[in-house]
Tab-separated table of C-alpha atoms in Angstrom:
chain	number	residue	atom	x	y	z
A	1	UNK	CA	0.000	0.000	0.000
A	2	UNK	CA	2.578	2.713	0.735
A	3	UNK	CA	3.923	1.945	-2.647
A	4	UNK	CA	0.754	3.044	-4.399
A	5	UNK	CA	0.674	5.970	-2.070
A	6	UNK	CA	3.908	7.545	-3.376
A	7	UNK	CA	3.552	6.657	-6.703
A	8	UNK	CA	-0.033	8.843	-6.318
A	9	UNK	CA	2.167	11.526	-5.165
A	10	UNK	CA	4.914	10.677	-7.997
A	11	UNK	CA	2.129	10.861	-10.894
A	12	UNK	CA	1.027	14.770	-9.575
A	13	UNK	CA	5.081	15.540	-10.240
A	14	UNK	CA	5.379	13.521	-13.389
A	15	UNK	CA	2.012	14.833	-15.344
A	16	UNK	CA	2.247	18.398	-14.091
A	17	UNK	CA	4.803	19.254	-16.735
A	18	UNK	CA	3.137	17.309	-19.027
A	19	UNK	CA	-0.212	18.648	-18.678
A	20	UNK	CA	1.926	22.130	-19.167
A	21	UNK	CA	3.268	20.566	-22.569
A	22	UNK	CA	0.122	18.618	-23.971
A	23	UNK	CA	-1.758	21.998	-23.321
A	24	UNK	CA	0.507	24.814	-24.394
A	25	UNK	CA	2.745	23.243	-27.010
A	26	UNK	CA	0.276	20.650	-28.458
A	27	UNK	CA	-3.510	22.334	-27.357
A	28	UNK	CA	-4.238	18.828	-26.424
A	29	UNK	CA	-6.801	20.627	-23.642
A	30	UNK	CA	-9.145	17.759	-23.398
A	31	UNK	CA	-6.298	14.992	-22.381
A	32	UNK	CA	-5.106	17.588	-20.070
A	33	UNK	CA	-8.141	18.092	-18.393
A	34	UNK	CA	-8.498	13.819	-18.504
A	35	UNK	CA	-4.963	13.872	-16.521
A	36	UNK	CA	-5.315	17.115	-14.470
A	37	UNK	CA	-8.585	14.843	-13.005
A	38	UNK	CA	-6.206	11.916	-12.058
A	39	UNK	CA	-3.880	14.025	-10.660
A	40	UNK	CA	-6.693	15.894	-8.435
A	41	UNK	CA	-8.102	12.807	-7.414
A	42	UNK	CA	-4.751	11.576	-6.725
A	43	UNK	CA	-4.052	14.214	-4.254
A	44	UNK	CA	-7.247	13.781	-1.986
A	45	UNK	CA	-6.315	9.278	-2.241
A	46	UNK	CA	-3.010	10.068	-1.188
A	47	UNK	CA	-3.367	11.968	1.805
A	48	UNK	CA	-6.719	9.503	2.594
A	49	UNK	CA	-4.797	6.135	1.550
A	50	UNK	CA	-2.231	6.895	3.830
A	51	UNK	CA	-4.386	8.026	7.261
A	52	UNK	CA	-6.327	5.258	6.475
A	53	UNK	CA	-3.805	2.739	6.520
A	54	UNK	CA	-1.170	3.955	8.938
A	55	UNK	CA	1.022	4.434	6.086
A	56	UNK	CA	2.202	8.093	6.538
A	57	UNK	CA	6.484	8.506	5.528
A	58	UNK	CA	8.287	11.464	6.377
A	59	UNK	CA	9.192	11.193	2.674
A	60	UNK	CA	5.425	11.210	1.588
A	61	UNK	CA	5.172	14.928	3.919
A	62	UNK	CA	7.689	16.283	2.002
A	63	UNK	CA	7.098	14.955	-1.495
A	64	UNK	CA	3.059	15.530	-1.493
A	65	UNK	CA	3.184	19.538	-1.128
A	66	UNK	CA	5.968	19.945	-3.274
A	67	UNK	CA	3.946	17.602	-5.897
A	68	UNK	CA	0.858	19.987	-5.345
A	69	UNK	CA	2.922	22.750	-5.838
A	70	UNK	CA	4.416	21.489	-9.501
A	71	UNK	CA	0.875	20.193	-10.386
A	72	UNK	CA	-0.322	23.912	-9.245
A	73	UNK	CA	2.460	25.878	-11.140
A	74	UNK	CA	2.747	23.952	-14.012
A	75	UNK	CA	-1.314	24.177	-14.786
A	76	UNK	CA	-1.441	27.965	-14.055
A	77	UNK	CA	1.142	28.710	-16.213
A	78	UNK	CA	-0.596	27.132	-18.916
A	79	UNK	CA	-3.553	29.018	-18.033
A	80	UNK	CA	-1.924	31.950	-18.205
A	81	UNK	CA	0.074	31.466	-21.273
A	82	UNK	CA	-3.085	30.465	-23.371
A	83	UNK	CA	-5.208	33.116	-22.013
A	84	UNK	CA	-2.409	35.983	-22.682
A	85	UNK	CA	-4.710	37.514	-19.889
A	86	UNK	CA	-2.611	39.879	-17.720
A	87	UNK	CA	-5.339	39.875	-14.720
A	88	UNK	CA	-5.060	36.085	-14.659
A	89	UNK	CA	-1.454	36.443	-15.007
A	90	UNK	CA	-2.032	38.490	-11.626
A	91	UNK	CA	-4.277	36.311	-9.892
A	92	UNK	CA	-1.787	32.890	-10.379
A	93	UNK	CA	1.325	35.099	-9.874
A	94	UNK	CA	-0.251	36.306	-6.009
A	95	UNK	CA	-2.007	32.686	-5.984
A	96	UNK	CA	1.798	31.305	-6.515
A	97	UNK	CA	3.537	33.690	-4.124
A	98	UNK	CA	1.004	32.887	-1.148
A	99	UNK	CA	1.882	29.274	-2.051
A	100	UNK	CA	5.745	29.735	-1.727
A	101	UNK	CA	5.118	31.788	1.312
A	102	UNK	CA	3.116	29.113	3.791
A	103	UNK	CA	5.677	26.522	2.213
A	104	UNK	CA	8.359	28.560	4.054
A	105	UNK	CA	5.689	29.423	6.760
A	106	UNK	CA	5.909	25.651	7.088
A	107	UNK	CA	9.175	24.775	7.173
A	108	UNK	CA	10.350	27.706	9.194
A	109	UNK	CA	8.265	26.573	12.118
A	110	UNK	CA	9.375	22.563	11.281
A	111	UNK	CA	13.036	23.896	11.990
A	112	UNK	CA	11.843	25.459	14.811
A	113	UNK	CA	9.810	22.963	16.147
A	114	UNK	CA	6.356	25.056	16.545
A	115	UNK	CA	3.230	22.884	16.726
A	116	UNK	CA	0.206	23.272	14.892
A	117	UNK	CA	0.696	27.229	13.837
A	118	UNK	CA	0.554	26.182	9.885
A	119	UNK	CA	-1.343	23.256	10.220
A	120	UNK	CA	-3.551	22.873	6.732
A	121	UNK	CA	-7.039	24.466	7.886
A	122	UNK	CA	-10.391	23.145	6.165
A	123	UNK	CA	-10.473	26.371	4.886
A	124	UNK	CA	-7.557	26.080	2.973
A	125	UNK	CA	-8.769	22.386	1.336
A	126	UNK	CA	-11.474	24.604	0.085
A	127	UNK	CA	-8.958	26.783	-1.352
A	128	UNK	CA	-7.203	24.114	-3.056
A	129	UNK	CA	-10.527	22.801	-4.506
A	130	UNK	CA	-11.605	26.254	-5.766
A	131	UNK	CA	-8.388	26.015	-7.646
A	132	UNK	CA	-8.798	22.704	-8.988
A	133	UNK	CA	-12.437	23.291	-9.933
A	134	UNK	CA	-11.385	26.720	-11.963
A	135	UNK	CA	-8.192	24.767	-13.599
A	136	UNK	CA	-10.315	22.074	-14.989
A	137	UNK	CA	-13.250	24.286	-15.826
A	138	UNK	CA	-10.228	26.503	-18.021
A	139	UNK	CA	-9.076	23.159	-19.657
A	140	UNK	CA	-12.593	21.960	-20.391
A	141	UNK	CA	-13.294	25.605	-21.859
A	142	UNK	CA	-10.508	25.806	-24.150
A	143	UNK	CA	-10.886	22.256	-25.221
A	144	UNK	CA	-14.639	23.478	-26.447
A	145	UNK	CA	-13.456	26.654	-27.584
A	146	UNK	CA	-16.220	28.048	-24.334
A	147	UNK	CA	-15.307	32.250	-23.939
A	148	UNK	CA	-18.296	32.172	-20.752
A	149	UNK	CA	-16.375	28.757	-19.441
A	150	UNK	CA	-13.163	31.005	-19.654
A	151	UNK	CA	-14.996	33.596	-17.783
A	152	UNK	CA	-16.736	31.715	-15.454
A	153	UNK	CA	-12.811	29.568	-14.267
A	154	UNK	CA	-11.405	33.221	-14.295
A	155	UNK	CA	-14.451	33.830	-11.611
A	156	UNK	CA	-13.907	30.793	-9.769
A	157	UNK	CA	-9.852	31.221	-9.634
A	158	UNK	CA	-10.743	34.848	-8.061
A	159	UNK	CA	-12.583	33.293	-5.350
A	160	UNK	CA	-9.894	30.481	-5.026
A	161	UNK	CA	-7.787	34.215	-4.697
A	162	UNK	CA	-9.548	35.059	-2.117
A	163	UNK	CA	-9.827	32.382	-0.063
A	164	UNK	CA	-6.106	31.519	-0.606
A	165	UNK	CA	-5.443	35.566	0.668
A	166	UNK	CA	-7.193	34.441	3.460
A	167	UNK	CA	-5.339	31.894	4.467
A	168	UNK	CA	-2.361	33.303	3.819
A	169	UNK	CA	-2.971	35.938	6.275
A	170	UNK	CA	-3.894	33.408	8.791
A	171	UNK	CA	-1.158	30.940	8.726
A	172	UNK	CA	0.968	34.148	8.788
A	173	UNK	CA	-0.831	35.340	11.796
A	174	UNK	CA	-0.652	31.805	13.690
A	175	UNK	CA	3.519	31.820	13.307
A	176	UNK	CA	3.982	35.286	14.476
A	177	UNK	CA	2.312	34.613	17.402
A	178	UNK	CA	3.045	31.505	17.955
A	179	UNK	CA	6.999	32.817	17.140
């Protein structure tokens, strides 16, 4: 079982790139969208494969944000560079910084050893599924050639903005005082 748990978390790093390749270089939007799926329901069996089983690795922590992360970058950068939209440009460069920023949130209070201050909130699982709703509802769009479907993802990625502002602020919150 822990096997198939990592290689969940090994096929978010693997098709990342590839999503970014079949859908910029190739417009192959609909087997993007058919992978970006896998990879989204890969991250949710992961996390639940391994609670469920007792099969949690300290490798498995560190590999399944970091796989999130490349899934993450790699889609809205494809996003971005089909849309040659500079607000959505904006949103998914302030999405990606507030990612970065509770990664170091994270690790700064692993190294320090400070409990619980940037623990993932069920506010921020909403977050990510905002984000994975409005990246698959882009890649379905362009894949039917959909200008509302654009509009409505660029909608839902705002809110996904929002909410990941939001938690941002809070995890920052939670280390300072927690500092």
């Amino acid at each position: 079982m822990k096997n198939f748990i990592m290689l969940l978390t090994y096929l978010r790093i693997f098709f990342g790139p590839l999503i970014f390749v079949f859908s910029v270089f190739f417009e192959m939007y609909l087997v993007s969208l058919i992978a970006f799926i896998i990879c989204a329901v890969s991250d949710f069996l992961d996390g639940y494969l391994a609670r469920k089983f007792n099969q949690e690795s300290s490798l498995g922590k560190l590999l399944d944000p970091i796989a999130d992360k490349i899934l993450l970058c790699s889609t809205i950068f494809a996003i971005i560079l089909i849309t040659n939209d500079y607000f959505i440009g904006l949103m998914g460069m302030i999405i990606l910084i507030r990612e970065f920023w509770v990664s170091g949130l994270r690790e700064y209070t692993a190294v320090n050893q400070i409990q619980g201050a940037a623990d993932v909130s069920f506010l921020a699982k909403i977050k990510t599924s905002l984000q994975f709703i409005a990246i698959a509802s882009y890649l379905l769009s362009f894949s039917q050639g959909l200008s509302l479907g654009i509009f409505i993802s660029s909608f839902i990625l705002f809110l996904s903005l929002l909410v990941s502002l939001k938690t941002g602020t809070s995890y920052t919150r939670n280390v300072l005082r927690l500092k």
